[in-house]
Short mmCIF file of C-alpha atoms and ligand atoms in Angstrom, two decimals:
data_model
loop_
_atom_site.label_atom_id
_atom_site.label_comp_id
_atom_site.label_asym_id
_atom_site.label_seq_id
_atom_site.Cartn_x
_atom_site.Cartn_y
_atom_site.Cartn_z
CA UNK A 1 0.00 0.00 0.00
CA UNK A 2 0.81 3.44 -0.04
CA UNK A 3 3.74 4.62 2.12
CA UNK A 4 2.32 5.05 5.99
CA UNK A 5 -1.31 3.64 5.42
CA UNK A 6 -2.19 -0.24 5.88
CA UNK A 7 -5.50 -1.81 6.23
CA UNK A 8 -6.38 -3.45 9.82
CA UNK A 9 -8.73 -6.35 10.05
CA UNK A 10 -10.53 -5.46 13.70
CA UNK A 11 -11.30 -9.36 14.99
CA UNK A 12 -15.24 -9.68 15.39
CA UNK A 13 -17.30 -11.90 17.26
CA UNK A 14 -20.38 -13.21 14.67
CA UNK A 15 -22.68 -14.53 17.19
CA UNK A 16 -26.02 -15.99 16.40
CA UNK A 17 -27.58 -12.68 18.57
CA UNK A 18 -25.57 -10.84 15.94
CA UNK A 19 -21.86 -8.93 15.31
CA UNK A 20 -19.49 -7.21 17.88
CA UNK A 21 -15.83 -5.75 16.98
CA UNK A 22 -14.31 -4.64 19.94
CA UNK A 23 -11.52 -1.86 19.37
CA UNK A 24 -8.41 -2.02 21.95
CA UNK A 25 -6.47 0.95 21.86
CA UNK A 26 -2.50 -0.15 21.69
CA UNK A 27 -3.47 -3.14 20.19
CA UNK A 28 -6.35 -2.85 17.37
CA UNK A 29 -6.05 1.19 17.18
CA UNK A 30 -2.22 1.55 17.27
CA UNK A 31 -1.93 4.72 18.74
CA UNK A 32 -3.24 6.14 21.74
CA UNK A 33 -6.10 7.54 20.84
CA UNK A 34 -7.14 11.52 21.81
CA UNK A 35 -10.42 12.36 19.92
CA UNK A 36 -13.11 10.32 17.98
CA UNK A 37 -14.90 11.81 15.14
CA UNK A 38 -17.65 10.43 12.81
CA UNK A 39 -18.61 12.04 9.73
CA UNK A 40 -22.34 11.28 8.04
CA UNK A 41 -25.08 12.79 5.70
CA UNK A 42 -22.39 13.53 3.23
CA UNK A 43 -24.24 14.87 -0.17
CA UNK A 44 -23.95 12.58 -3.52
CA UNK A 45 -20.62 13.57 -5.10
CA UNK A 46 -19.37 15.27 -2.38
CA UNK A 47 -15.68 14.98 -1.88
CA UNK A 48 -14.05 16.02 1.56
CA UNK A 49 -10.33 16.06 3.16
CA UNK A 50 -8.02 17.27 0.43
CA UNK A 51 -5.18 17.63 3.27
CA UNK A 52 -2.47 15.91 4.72
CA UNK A 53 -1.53 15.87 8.43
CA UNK A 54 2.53 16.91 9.76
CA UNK A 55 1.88 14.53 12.86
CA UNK A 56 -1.58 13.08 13.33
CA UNK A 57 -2.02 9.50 12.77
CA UNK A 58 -5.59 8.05 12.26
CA UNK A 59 -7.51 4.90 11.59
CA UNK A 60 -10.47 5.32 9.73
CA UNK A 61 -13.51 2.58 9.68
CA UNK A 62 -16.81 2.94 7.96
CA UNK A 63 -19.09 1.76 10.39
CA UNK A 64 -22.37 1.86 8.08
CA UNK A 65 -22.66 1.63 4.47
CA UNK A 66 -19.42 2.59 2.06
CA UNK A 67 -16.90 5.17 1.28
CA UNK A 68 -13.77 5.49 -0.91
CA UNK A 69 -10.37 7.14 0.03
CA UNK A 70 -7.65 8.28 -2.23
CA UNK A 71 -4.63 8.14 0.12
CA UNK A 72 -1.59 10.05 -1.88
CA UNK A 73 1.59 10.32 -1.62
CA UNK A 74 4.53 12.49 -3.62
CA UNK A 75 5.56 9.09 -5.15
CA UNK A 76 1.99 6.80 -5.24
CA UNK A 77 -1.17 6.97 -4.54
CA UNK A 78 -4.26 4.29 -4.36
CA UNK A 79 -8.00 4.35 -3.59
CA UNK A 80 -9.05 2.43 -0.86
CA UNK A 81 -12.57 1.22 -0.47
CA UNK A 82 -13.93 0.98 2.58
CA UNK A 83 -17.42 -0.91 3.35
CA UNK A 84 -16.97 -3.50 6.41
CA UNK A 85 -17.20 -2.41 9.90
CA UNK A 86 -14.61 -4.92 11.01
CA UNK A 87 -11.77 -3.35 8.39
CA UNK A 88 -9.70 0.08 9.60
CA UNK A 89 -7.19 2.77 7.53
CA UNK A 90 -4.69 3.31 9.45
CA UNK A 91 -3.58 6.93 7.77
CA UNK A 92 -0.13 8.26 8.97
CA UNK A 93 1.36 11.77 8.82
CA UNK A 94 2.52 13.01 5.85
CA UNK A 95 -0.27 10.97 3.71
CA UNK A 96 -2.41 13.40 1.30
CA UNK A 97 -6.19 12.22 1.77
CA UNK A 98 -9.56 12.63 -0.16
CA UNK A 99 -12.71 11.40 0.77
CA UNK A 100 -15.19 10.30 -1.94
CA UNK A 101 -18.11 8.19 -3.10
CA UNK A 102 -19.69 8.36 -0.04
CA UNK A 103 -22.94 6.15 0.09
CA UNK A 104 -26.56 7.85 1.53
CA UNK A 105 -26.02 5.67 4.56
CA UNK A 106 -22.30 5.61 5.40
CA UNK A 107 -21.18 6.39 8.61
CA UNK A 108 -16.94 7.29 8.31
CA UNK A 109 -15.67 7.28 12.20
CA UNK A 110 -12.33 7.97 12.33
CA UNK A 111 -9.41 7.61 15.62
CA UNK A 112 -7.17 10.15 16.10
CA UNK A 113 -4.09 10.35 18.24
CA UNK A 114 -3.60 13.75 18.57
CA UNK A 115 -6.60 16.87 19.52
CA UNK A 116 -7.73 18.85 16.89
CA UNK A 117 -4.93 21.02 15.91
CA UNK A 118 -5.39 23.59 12.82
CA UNK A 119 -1.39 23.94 12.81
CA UNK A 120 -1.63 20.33 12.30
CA UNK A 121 -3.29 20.27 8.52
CA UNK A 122 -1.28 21.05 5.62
CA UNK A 123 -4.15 22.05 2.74
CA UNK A 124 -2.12 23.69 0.10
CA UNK A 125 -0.80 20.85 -2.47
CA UNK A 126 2.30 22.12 -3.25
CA UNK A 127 3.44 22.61 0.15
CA UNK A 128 2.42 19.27 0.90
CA UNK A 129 4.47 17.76 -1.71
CA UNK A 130 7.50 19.57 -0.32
CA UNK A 131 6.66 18.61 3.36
CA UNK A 132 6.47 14.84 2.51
CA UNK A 133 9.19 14.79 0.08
CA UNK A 134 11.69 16.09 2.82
CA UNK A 135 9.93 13.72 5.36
CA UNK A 136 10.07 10.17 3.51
CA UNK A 137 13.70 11.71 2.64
CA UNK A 138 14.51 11.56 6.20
CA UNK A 139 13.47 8.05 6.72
CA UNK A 140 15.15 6.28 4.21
C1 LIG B 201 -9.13 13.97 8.17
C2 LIG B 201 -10.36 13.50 7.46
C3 LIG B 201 -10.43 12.00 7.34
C4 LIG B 201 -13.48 20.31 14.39
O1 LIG B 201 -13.89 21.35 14.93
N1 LIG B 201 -12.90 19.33 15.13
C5 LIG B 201 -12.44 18.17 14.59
O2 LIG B 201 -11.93 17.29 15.32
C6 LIG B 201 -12.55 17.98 13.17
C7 LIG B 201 -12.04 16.72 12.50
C8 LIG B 201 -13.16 18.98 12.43
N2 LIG B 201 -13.63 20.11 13.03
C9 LIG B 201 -14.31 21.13 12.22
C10 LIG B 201 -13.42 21.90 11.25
C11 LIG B 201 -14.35 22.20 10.09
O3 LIG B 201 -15.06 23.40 10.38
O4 LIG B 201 -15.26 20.43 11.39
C12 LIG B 201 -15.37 21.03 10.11
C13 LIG B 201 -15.10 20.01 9.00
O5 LIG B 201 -13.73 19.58 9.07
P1 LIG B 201 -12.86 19.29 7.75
O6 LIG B 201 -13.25 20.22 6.67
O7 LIG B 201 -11.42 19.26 8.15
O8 LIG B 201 -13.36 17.81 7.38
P2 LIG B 201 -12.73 16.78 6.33
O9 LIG B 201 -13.76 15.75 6.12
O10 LIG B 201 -12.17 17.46 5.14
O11 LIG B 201 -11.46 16.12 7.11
C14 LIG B 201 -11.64 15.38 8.29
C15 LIG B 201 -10.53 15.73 9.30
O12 LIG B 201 -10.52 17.14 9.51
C16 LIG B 201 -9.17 15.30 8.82
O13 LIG B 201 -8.24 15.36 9.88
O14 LIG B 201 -8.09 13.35 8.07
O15 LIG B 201 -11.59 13.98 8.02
#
């Protein structure tokens, strides 16, 4: 996948009574986690995100109906589907995001590790591309 994003399979239990995925943070959620957010009611061919973050790490799980995510970096990029509740996105920093194809019903609830931090977002493309370019430089 693309550089600092991998798909998590959450473990469920399918019980005749119905489903349950439990999320452990440090072990499902790998990150301590600092704010929850869900987003919802998202118009027909409505796109959202077109940011990266410097520092924030997230894992992203639509919990109701579907939703595609164009994760992008300076050298790939790939659109992820997302329409299980037991399947996350782990999105780290320096990962350019969009979200798209949102379904009527889907419900996108995401796990942050850091509070909401305006300083944190990096919205302008081109500075993006030289952020992450000097960042995945550094860890080679
Ligand atoms: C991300 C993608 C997946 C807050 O006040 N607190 C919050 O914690 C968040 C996330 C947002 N807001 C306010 C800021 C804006 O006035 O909610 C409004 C919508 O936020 P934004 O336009 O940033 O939403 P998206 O869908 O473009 O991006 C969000 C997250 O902001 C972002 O971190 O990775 O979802």
């Amino acid at each position: 996948m693309t550089k600092n994003t991998h798909l998590i399979l959450f473990k469920t239990f399918n019980d005749n009574y119905g489903s349950l995925t439990p999320l452990e943070v440090g072990e499902d959620i790998p990150f301590p986690v600092n704010r929850i957010y869900y987003i919802y009611d998202v118009e027909h061919g409505m796109r959202r995100g077109f940011h990266s973050h410097k520092e924030l790490e997230q894992v992203l799980v639509c919990v109701h109906g579907s939703v595609k995510i164009l994760v992008k970096t300076p050298f790939e990029s790939e659109d992820v589907l997302l329409n299980r509740p037991d399947v996350g996105l782990y999105i780290g920093p320096a990962v350019w995001r969009e979200m798209y194809d949102f379904s009527p019903d889907a419900v996108l609830m995401v796990f942050a590790s850091r509070h909401y931090e305006i300083a944190d977002y990096i919205r302008n493309y081109e500075e993006y591309v030289s952020f992450a370019t000097g960042y995945f430089d550094g860890k080679k």
